[in-house]
Amino acid sequence: MKRTQRFKRVSKPKKPIPDSELDEDSAANLSTQLLKSKSTRINPKRPKILSLPTSTSLTFDHMTILPREFFQIDALDLAPRLLGKFLKRDNVVLQITEVEAYRPNDSACHGRFGITARTAPVFGPGGHAYVYLCYGLHTMLNVVADKEGNGAAVLIRSCAPISGMDTIQERRGKKTEKPDLLNGPGKIGQALGISTEWSNHPLHSPGGLELLDGPEPENILVGPRVGIDYALPEHVSAPWRFAIAGTAWISAPKNTLRPP
């Protein structure tokens, strides 16, 4: 993948590592297959998924946890860099396929409300989780970005299942291997089995919910964010949604996503 491009801004911005004992070929090759367009020509009746064999699932215990410095950059820079990375909790491993950036001075960001009991984690240092309930039902996982006090985060919109499929299906109450299993932010929170109590959890520390390093996608798509009609027009149309090109594991609408 070419170096991450800088995308159009509407407000002035505030200004990982092989393990010699890891079976890189088995884990990395599996995850890389998901990211290559040539390998993601999906059969509409049964989309291809990746699931690590039992013999290699333990390799995730040795993969690099992303350091806190990785997250402490502008959300618009962090968002595309999260594509291809892994979310791990217990035996469940998901690969991030779609995200949205929310920035300071962004009328669609929860930070616009200032620091409250719910939004306080957004103003913490990058690398923590910000988890909230949407409509009182859907648990939404966000990765806090930028420096402490700035109020920015990246919403995890969609993922692909890598390991722990039985647990994912049980938590979702859905016995399927189709993208509908994980193509929406509320589905991600449910699959990981998290609640708002996970808000402010450090994703760069071992244990609990972790964010692991993963391969960069060869190509990405960008487009406007979803469900923010209440925001200012310039923020509604800002191309701050990012997805891996060539994968079925992304949410609707798909027709608003384009190459950068």
Short mmCIF file of C-alpha atoms in Angstrom, two decimals:
data_model
loop_
_atom_site.label_atom_id
_atom_site.label_comp_id
_atom_site.label_asym_id
_atom_site.label_seq_id
_atom_site.Cartn_x
_atom_site.Cartn_y
_atom_site.Cartn_z
CA MET A 1 0.00 0.00 0.00
CA LYS A 2 1.27 3.42 -0.81
CA ARG A 3 1.94 5.83 1.99
CA THR A 4 -1.30 7.01 3.60
CA GLN A 5 -2.62 10.04 1.78
CA ARG A 6 -3.81 13.13 3.54
CA PHE A 7 -7.50 13.60 2.95
CA LYS A 8 -9.49 16.79 2.72
CA ARG A 9 -9.90 18.57 6.04
CA VAL A 10 -12.63 20.98 6.96
CA SER A 11 -10.95 22.35 10.05
CA LYS A 12 -7.37 23.07 10.97
CA PRO A 13 -5.74 19.97 12.46
CA LYS A 14 -3.95 20.05 15.80
CA LYS A 15 -0.83 18.89 15.21
CA PRO A 16 5.09 -2.67 14.49
CA ILE A 17 7.41 -6.01 14.19
CA PRO A 18 7.95 -9.58 13.51
CA ASP A 19 8.46 -12.06 16.33
CA SER A 20 11.14 -14.59 15.61
CA GLU A 21 9.14 -17.27 17.35
CA LEU A 22 5.88 -16.46 15.59
CA ASP A 23 4.78 -18.63 12.72
CA GLU A 24 4.48 -15.56 10.52
CA ASP A 25 3.84 -17.41 7.32
CA SER A 26 0.70 -19.10 8.61
CA ALA A 27 -0.81 -16.09 10.39
CA ALA A 28 0.33 -13.30 8.09
CA ASN A 29 -0.51 -15.14 4.89
CA LEU A 30 -4.03 -15.85 6.11
CA SER A 31 -4.67 -12.23 7.04
CA THR A 32 -3.05 -10.89 3.89
CA GLN A 33 -5.40 -13.02 1.76
CA LEU A 34 -8.31 -11.03 3.15
CA LEU A 35 -6.73 -7.75 2.12
CA LYS A 36 -5.84 -8.56 -1.48
CA SER A 37 -8.49 -7.77 -4.01
CA LYS A 38 -7.53 -10.78 -6.09
CA SER A 39 -8.30 -13.04 -3.15
CA THR A 40 -11.58 -11.46 -2.15
CA ARG A 41 -13.83 -12.21 -5.10
CA ILE A 42 -16.74 -13.24 -3.00
CA ASN A 43 -19.28 -15.89 -3.84
CA PRO A 44 -22.51 -14.03 -3.06
CA LYS A 45 -24.06 -17.13 -1.54
CA ARG A 46 -21.15 -17.90 0.78
CA PRO A 47 -18.53 -15.16 1.26
CA LYS A 48 -14.99 -16.22 1.93
CA ILE A 49 -13.91 -15.80 5.54
CA LEU A 50 -10.67 -16.41 7.29
CA SER A 51 -10.45 -18.62 10.33
CA LEU A 52 -7.21 -19.70 11.90
CA PRO A 53 -6.79 -23.42 12.49
CA THR A 54 -6.61 -24.47 16.13
CA SER A 55 -2.91 -25.25 15.71
CA THR A 56 -2.08 -21.63 14.83
CA SER A 57 -4.64 -19.70 16.90
CA LEU A 58 -2.12 -19.34 19.72
CA THR A 59 0.15 -17.29 17.48
CA PHE A 60 -2.03 -14.27 18.22
CA ASP A 61 -0.78 -14.45 21.80
CA HIS A 62 2.66 -13.54 20.45
CA MET A 63 1.69 -10.86 17.95
CA THR A 64 2.68 -7.27 18.57
CA ILE A 65 0.29 -5.08 20.52
CA LEU A 66 0.24 -1.65 18.95
CA PRO A 67 2.03 0.88 21.20
CA ARG A 68 0.23 3.91 22.59
CA GLU A 69 2.26 6.21 20.33
CA PHE A 70 0.60 4.58 17.31
CA PHE A 71 -2.75 6.07 18.32
CA GLN A 72 -1.70 9.55 19.38
CA ILE A 73 -2.07 11.16 15.96
CA ASP A 74 -4.90 12.97 14.20
CA ALA A 75 -7.96 10.73 13.85
CA LEU A 76 -7.95 11.35 10.11
CA ASP A 77 -4.48 9.81 9.93
CA LEU A 78 -5.20 7.00 12.38
CA ALA A 79 -8.40 5.79 10.72
CA PRO A 80 -6.91 4.31 7.51
CA ARG A 81 -3.96 2.93 9.47
CA LEU A 82 -6.32 0.82 11.57
CA LEU A 83 -7.49 -1.08 8.50
CA GLY A 84 -6.08 -4.61 8.56
CA LYS A 85 -5.24 -4.48 12.26
CA PHE A 86 -6.64 -7.07 14.69
CA LEU A 87 -9.00 -6.71 17.64
CA LYS A 88 -8.55 -9.54 20.14
CA ARG A 89 -10.54 -10.48 23.19
CA ASP A 90 -10.21 -13.98 24.63
CA ASN A 91 -10.53 -16.43 21.71
CA VAL A 92 -12.17 -13.91 19.38
CA VAL A 93 -9.97 -12.19 16.81
CA LEU A 94 -11.46 -9.74 14.29
CA GLN A 95 -9.70 -7.94 11.46
CA ILE A 96 -10.74 -4.31 11.00
CA THR A 97 -12.16 -3.68 7.53
CA GLU A 98 -14.03 -0.36 7.86
CA VAL A 99 -13.70 2.71 10.07
CA GLU A 100 -14.80 6.34 10.42
CA ALA A 101 -12.78 9.28 11.75
CA TYR A 102 -14.22 11.81 14.21
CA ARG A 103 -12.10 14.87 14.91
CA PRO A 104 -11.92 17.97 17.14
CA ASN A 105 -14.21 20.76 15.95
CA ASP A 106 -16.25 18.12 14.11
CA SER A 107 -20.00 18.65 14.47
CA ALA A 108 -20.52 14.87 14.17
CA CYS A 109 -18.08 14.00 16.98
CA HIS A 110 -19.28 13.31 20.52
CA GLY A 111 -16.57 15.66 21.67
CA ARG A 112 -18.81 18.52 20.57
CA PHE A 113 -20.74 18.03 23.82
CA GLY A 114 -17.64 18.72 25.87
CA ILE A 115 -16.43 16.53 28.73
CA THR A 116 -19.28 14.59 30.31
CA ALA A 117 -19.45 11.32 32.24
CA ARG A 118 -20.01 9.51 28.92
CA THR A 119 -17.62 11.41 26.65
CA ALA A 120 -14.68 11.79 29.06
CA PRO A 121 -12.73 8.88 27.45
CA VAL A 122 -12.80 10.70 24.08
CA PHE A 123 -10.70 13.45 25.65
CA GLY A 124 -8.19 11.01 27.10
CA PRO A 125 -4.92 10.02 25.43
CA GLY A 126 -5.07 8.09 22.18
CA GLY A 127 -5.03 4.31 22.50
CA HIS A 128 -8.01 3.84 24.81
CA ALA A 129 -11.46 2.54 23.98
CA TYR A 130 -14.50 4.78 23.88
CA VAL A 131 -17.64 2.65 24.12
CA TYR A 132 -21.15 4.04 24.06
CA LEU A 133 -24.70 2.87 23.50
CA CYS A 134 -26.48 3.95 20.32
CA TYR A 135 -30.25 4.24 20.72
CA GLY A 136 -29.75 2.53 24.07
CA LEU A 137 -29.23 -0.79 22.26
CA HIS A 138 -26.07 -1.00 20.17
CA THR A 139 -22.62 -1.06 21.77
CA MET A 140 -20.29 1.03 19.62
CA LEU A 141 -16.52 0.60 19.87
CA ASN A 142 -14.31 3.59 19.12
CA VAL A 143 -10.53 3.92 19.31
CA VAL A 144 -9.52 7.19 20.93
CA ALA A 145 -7.08 9.17 18.79
CA ASP A 146 -4.79 12.16 19.17
CA LYS A 147 -3.31 13.74 22.29
CA GLU A 148 -5.06 14.02 25.63
CA GLY A 149 -7.62 16.80 25.70
CA ASN A 150 -8.29 16.96 21.95
CA GLY A 151 -11.49 14.87 21.82
CA ALA A 152 -11.14 12.60 18.79
CA ALA A 153 -11.81 8.95 17.98
CA VAL A 154 -12.19 6.37 15.21
CA LEU A 155 -15.37 4.30 15.05
CA ILE A 156 -14.92 0.62 14.14
CA ARG A 157 -17.69 0.07 11.60
CA SER A 158 -16.99 -3.43 10.26
CA CYS A 159 -14.65 -6.38 10.72
CA ALA A 160 -13.95 -9.83 9.29
CA PRO A 161 -13.85 -12.89 11.57
CA ILE A 162 -10.43 -14.46 11.99
CA SER A 163 -10.79 -16.69 15.04
CA GLY A 164 -13.48 -17.71 17.55
CA MET A 165 -16.33 -18.06 15.08
CA ASP A 166 -18.47 -20.15 17.45
CA THR A 167 -18.17 -17.50 20.16
CA ILE A 168 -18.93 -14.71 17.68
CA GLN A 169 -22.05 -16.48 16.42
CA GLU A 170 -23.22 -17.22 19.95
CA ARG A 171 -22.81 -13.62 21.07
CA ARG A 172 -24.49 -12.35 17.92
CA GLY A 173 -27.28 -14.95 18.16
CA LYS A 174 -26.75 -15.56 14.47
CA LYS A 175 -25.54 -18.84 12.92
CA THR A 176 -24.09 -17.46 9.72
CA GLU A 177 -20.73 -16.92 8.06
CA LYS A 178 -21.98 -14.14 5.78
CA PRO A 179 -20.86 -10.49 6.13
CA ASP A 180 -24.13 -9.70 7.92
CA LEU A 181 -22.43 -11.21 10.96
CA LEU A 182 -20.06 -8.25 11.41
CA ASN A 183 -20.97 -5.50 8.93
CA GLY A 184 -22.00 -2.79 11.37
CA PRO A 185 -20.57 -1.10 14.47
CA GLY A 186 -23.19 -2.47 16.85
CA LYS A 187 -22.40 -5.99 15.64
CA ILE A 188 -18.71 -5.52 16.42
CA GLY A 189 -19.39 -4.60 20.03
CA GLN A 190 -21.75 -7.54 20.39
CA ALA A 191 -19.28 -10.01 18.82
CA LEU A 192 -16.54 -8.86 21.19
CA GLY A 193 -18.88 -9.15 24.15
CA ILE A 194 -18.16 -5.66 25.47
CA SER A 195 -20.30 -3.12 27.27
CA THR A 196 -19.91 0.55 28.18
CA GLU A 197 -17.84 -0.62 31.15
CA TRP A 198 -15.01 -1.13 28.63
CA SER A 199 -14.94 2.59 27.88
CA ASN A 200 -11.49 3.99 28.72
CA HIS A 201 -9.88 0.52 28.54
CA PRO A 202 -6.25 0.76 27.26
CA LEU A 203 -6.08 -1.10 23.96
CA HIS A 204 -2.27 -0.99 24.02
CA SER A 205 -1.96 -3.04 27.22
CA PRO A 206 -1.94 -6.87 27.42
CA GLY A 207 -5.15 -8.48 28.63
CA GLY A 208 -8.80 -7.84 28.02
CA LEU A 209 -9.38 -6.11 24.69
CA GLU A 210 -6.22 -5.62 22.63
CA LEU A 211 -5.35 -4.02 19.29
CA LEU A 212 -2.70 -6.04 17.45
CA ASP A 213 -0.54 -5.14 14.52
CA GLY A 214 -1.59 -6.49 11.12
CA PRO A 215 -0.85 -6.12 7.40
CA GLU A 216 -1.67 -2.92 5.55
CA PRO A 217 -4.28 -3.30 2.80
CA GLU A 218 -3.10 -2.91 -0.76
CA ASN A 219 -6.01 -0.62 -1.65
CA ILE A 220 -8.61 1.33 0.29
CA LEU A 221 -11.87 3.12 -0.40
CA VAL A 222 -13.08 6.42 1.06
CA GLY A 223 -16.45 8.10 1.37
CA PRO A 224 -18.71 10.16 3.62
CA ARG A 225 -19.62 8.88 7.06
CA VAL A 226 -22.92 7.18 7.79
CA GLY A 227 -25.89 8.39 9.85
CA ILE A 228 -24.70 11.92 10.70
CA ASP A 229 -27.38 14.02 9.01
CA TYR A 230 -27.52 16.21 12.13
CA ALA A 231 -23.99 17.53 11.46
CA LEU A 232 -22.95 20.58 9.46
CA PRO A 233 -23.04 20.04 5.67
CA GLU A 234 -19.27 20.20 5.32
CA HIS A 235 -18.91 17.45 7.91
CA VAL A 236 -21.71 15.31 6.44
CA SER A 237 -19.93 15.26 3.09
CA ALA A 238 -16.36 14.95 4.40
CA PRO A 239 -14.72 11.73 3.07
CA TRP A 240 -13.74 10.43 6.51
CA ARG A 241 -15.01 6.85 6.13
CA PHE A 242 -12.37 4.28 5.10
CA ALA A 243 -12.71 0.64 4.02
CA ILE A 244 -10.56 -2.11 2.56
CA ALA A 245 -11.11 -2.40 -1.18
CA GLY A 246 -12.27 -5.76 -2.49
CA THR A 247 -13.76 -7.21 0.68
CA ALA A 248 -17.42 -8.02 1.33
CA TRP A 249 -17.00 -7.36 5.05
CA ILE A 250 -18.14 -3.73 4.99
CA SER A 251 -21.41 -2.05 5.92
CA ALA A 252 -24.03 -0.28 3.85
CA PRO A 253 -24.13 1.94 1.93
CA LYS A 254 -21.32 0.63 -0.24
CA ASN A 255 -22.03 2.77 -3.30
CA THR A 256 -20.73 5.91 -1.58
CA LEU A 257 -17.22 4.46 -1.25
CA ARG A 258 -14.65 5.30 -3.93
CA PRO A 259 -10.89 4.97 -4.45
CA PRO A 260 -9.07 8.00 -2.95
#
